mmCIF file of N, CA and C in Angstrom:
data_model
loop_
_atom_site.group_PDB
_atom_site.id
_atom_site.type_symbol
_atom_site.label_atom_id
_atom_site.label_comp_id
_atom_site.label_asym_id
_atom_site.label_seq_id
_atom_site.Cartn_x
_atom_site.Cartn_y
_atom_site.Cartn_z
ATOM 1 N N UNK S 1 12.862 -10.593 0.052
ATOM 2 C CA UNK S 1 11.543 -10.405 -0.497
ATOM 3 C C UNK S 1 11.409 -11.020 -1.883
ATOM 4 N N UNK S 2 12.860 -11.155 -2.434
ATOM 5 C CA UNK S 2 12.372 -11.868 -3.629
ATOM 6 C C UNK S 2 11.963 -13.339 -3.822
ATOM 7 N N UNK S 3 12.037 -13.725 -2.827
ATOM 8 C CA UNK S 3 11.250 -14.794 -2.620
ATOM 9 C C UNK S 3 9.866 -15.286 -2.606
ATOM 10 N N UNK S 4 9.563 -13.979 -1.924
ATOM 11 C CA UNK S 4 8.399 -13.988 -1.501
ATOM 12 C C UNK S 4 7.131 -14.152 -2.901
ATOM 13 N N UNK S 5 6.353 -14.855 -3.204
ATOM 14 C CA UNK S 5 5.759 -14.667 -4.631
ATOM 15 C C UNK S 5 3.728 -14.651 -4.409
ATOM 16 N N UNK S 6 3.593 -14.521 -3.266
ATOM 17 C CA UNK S 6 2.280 -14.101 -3.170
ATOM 18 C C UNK S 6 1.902 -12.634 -3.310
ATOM 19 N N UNK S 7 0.322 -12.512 -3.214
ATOM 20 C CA UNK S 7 -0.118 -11.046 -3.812
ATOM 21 C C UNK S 7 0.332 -9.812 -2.570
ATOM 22 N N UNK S 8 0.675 -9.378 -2.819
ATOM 23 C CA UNK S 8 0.777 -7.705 -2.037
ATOM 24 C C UNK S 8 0.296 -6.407 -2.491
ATOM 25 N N UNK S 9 -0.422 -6.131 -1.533
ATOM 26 C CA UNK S 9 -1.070 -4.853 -1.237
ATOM 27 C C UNK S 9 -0.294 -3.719 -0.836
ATOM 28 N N UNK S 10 -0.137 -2.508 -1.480
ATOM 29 C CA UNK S 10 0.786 -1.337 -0.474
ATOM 30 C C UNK S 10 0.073 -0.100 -0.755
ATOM 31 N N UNK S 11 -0.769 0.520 0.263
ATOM 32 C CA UNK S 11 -1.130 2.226 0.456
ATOM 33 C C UNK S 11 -0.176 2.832 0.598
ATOM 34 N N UNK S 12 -0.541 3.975 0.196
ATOM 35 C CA UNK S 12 0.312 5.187 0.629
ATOM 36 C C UNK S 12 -0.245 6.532 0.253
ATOM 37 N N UNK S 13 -0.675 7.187 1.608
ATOM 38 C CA UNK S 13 -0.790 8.534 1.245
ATOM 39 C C UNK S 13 0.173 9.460 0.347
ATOM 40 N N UNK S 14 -0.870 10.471 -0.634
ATOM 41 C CA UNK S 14 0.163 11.235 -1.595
ATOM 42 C C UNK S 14 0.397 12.469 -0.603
ATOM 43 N N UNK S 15 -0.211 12.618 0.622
ATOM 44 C CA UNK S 15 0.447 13.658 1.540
ATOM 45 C C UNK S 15 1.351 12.930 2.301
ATOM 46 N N UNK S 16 2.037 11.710 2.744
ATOM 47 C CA UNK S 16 2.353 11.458 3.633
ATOM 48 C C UNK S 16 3.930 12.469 3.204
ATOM 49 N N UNK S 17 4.560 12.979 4.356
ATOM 50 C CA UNK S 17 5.916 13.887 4.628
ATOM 51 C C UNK S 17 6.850 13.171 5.310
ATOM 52 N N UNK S 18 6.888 12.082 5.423
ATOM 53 C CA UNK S 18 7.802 11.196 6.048
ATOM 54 C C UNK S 18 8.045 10.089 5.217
ATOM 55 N N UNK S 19 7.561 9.752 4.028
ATOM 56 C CA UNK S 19 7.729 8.506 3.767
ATOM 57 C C UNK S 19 7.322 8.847 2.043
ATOM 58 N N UNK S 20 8.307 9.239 0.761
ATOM 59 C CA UNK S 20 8.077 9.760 -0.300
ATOM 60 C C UNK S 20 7.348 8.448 -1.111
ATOM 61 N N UNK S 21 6.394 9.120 -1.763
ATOM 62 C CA UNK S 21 5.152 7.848 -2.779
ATOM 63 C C UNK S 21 6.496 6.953 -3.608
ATOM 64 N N UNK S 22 7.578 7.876 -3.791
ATOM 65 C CA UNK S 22 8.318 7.518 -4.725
ATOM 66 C C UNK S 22 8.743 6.060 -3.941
ATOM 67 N N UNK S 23 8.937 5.790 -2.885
ATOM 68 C CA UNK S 23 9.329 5.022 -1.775
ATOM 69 C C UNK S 23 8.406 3.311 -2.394
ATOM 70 N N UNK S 24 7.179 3.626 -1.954
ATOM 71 C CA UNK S 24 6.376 2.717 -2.452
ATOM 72 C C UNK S 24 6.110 2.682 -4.081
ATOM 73 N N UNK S 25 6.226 3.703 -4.653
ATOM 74 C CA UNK S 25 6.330 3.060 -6.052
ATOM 75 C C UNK S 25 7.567 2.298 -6.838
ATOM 76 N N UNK S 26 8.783 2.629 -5.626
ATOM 77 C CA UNK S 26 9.969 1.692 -6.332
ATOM 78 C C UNK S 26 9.634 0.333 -5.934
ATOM 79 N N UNK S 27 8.661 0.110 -4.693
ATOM 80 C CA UNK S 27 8.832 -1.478 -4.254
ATOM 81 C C UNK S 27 7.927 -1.996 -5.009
ATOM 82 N N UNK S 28 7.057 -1.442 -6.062
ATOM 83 C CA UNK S 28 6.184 -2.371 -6.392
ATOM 84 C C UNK S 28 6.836 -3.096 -7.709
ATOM 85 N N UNK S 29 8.567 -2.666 -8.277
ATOM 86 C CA UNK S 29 9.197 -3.260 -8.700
ATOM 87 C C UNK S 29 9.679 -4.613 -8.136
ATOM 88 N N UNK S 30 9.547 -4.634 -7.068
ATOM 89 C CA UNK S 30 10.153 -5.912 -5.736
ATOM 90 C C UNK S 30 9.012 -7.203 -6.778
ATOM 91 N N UNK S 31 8.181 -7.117 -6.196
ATOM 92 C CA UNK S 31 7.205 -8.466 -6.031
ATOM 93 C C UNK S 31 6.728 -8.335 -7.506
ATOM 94 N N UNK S 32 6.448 -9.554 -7.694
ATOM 95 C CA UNK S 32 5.494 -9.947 -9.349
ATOM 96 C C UNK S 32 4.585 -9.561 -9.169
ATOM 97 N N UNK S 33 3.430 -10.071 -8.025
ATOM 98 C CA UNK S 33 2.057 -9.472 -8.135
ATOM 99 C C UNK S 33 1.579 -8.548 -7.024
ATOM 100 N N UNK S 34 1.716 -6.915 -7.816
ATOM 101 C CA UNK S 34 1.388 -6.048 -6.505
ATOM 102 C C UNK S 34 0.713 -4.967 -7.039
ATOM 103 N N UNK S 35 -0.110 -4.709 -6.184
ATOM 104 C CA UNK S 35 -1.510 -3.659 -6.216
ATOM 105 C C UNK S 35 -0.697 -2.123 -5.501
ATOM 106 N N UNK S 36 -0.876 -1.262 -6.057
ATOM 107 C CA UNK S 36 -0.472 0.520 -5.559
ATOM 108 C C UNK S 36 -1.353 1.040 -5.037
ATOM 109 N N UNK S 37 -2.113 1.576 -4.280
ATOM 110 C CA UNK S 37 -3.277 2.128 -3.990
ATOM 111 C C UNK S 37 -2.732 3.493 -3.132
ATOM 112 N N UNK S 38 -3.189 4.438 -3.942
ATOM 113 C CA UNK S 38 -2.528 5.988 -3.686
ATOM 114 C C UNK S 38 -4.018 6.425 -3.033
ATOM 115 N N UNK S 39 -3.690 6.969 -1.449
ATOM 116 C CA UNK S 39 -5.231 6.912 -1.316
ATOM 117 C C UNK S 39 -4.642 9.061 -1.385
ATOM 118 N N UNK S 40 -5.114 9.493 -2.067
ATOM 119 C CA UNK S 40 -5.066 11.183 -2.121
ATOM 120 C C UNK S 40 -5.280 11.977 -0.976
ATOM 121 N N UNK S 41 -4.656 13.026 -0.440
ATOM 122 C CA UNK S 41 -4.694 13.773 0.817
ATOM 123 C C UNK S 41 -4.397 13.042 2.348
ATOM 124 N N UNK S 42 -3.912 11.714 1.713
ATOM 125 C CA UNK S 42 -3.836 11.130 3.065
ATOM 126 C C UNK S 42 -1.708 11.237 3.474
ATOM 127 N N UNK S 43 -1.815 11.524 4.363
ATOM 128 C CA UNK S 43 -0.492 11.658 5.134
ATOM 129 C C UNK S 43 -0.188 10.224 5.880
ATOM 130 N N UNK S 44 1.147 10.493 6.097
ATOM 131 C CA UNK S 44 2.028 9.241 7.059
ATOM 132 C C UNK S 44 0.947 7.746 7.476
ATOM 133 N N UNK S 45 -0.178 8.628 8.857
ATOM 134 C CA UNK S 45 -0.682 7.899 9.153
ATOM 135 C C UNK S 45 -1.646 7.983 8.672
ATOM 136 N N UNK S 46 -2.238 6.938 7.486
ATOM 137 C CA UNK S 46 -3.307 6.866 6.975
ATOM 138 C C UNK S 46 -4.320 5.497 7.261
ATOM 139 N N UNK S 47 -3.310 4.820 8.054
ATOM 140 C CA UNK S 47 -4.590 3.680 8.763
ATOM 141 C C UNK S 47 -4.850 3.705 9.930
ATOM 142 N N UNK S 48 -4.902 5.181 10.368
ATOM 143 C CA UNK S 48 -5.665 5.757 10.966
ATOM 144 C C UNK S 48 -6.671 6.541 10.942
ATOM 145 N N UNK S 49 -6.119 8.117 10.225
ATOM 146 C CA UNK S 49 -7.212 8.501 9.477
ATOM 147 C C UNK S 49 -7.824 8.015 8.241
ATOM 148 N N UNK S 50 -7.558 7.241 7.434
ATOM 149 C CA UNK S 50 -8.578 6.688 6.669
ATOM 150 C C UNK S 50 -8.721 5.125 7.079
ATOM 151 N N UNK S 51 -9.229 4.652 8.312
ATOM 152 C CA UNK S 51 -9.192 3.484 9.070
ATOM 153 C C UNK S 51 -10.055 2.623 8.423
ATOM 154 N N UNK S 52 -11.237 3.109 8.213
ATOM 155 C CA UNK S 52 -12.354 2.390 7.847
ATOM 156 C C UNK S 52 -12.091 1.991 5.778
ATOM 157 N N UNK S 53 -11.645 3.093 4.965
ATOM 158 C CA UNK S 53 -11.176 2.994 3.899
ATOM 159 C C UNK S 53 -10.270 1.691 3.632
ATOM 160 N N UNK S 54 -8.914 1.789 4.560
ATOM 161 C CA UNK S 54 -8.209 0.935 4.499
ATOM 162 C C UNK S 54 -8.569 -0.436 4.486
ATOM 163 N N UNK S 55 -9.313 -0.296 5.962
ATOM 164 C CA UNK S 55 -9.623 -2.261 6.160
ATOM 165 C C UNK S 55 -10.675 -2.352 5.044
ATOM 166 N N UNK S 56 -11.468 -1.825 4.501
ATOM 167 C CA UNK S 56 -12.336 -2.273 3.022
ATOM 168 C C UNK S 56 -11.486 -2.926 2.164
ATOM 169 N N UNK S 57 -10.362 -1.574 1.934
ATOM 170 C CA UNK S 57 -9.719 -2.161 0.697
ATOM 171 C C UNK S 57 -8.732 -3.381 1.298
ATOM 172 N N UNK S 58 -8.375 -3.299 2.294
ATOM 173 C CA UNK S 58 -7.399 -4.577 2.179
ATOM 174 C C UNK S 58 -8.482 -5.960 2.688
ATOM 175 N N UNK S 59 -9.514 -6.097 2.897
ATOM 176 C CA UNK S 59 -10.374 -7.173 2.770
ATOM 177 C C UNK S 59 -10.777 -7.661 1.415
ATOM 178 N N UNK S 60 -11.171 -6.219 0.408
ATOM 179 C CA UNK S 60 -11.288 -6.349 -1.002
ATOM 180 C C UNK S 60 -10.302 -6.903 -1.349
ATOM 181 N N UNK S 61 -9.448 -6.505 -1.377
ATOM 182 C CA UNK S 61 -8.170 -7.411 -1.873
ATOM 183 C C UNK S 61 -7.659 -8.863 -1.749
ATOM 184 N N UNK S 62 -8.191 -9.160 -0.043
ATOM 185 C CA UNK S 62 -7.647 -10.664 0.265
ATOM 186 C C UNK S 62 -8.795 -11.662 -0.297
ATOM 187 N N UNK S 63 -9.798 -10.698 -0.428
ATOM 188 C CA UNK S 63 -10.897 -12.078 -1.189
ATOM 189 C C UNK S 63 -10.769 -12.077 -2.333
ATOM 190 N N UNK S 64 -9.809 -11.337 -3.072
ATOM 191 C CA UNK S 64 -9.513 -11.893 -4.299
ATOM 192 C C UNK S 64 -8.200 -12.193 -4.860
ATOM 193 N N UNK S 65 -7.400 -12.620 -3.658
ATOM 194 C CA UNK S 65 -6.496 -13.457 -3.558
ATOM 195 C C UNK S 65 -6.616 -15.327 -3.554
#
């Protein structure tokens, strides 16, 4: 991944119980340019239940890539 040098996007529910925020906040040490987006009360699967949230924000994001 350190290769990798384009923009990245990473959600993560602050409920998710399988997968600690701490998880995604160490990777956003990984990449130079990366966006955190903590979506609140959302668990594991959150591009599901917040389906419609998600694809906004990750469209918001690629058009301003």
């Amino acid at each position: 991944m350190k290769r990798y040098t384009g923009d990245v996007l990473i959600s993560h529910g602050d409920a998710d119980n399988m997968v600690p925020l701490y998880y995604s906040k160490r990777t956003t040490t990984t990449f130079s340019s990366v966006e955190l987006v903590v979506l609140p009360g959302a668990g594991h699967m959150l591009t599901l239940d917040y389906e419609e949230k998600v694809v906004r924000m990750t469209l918001d994001f690629k058009s301003l890539c």
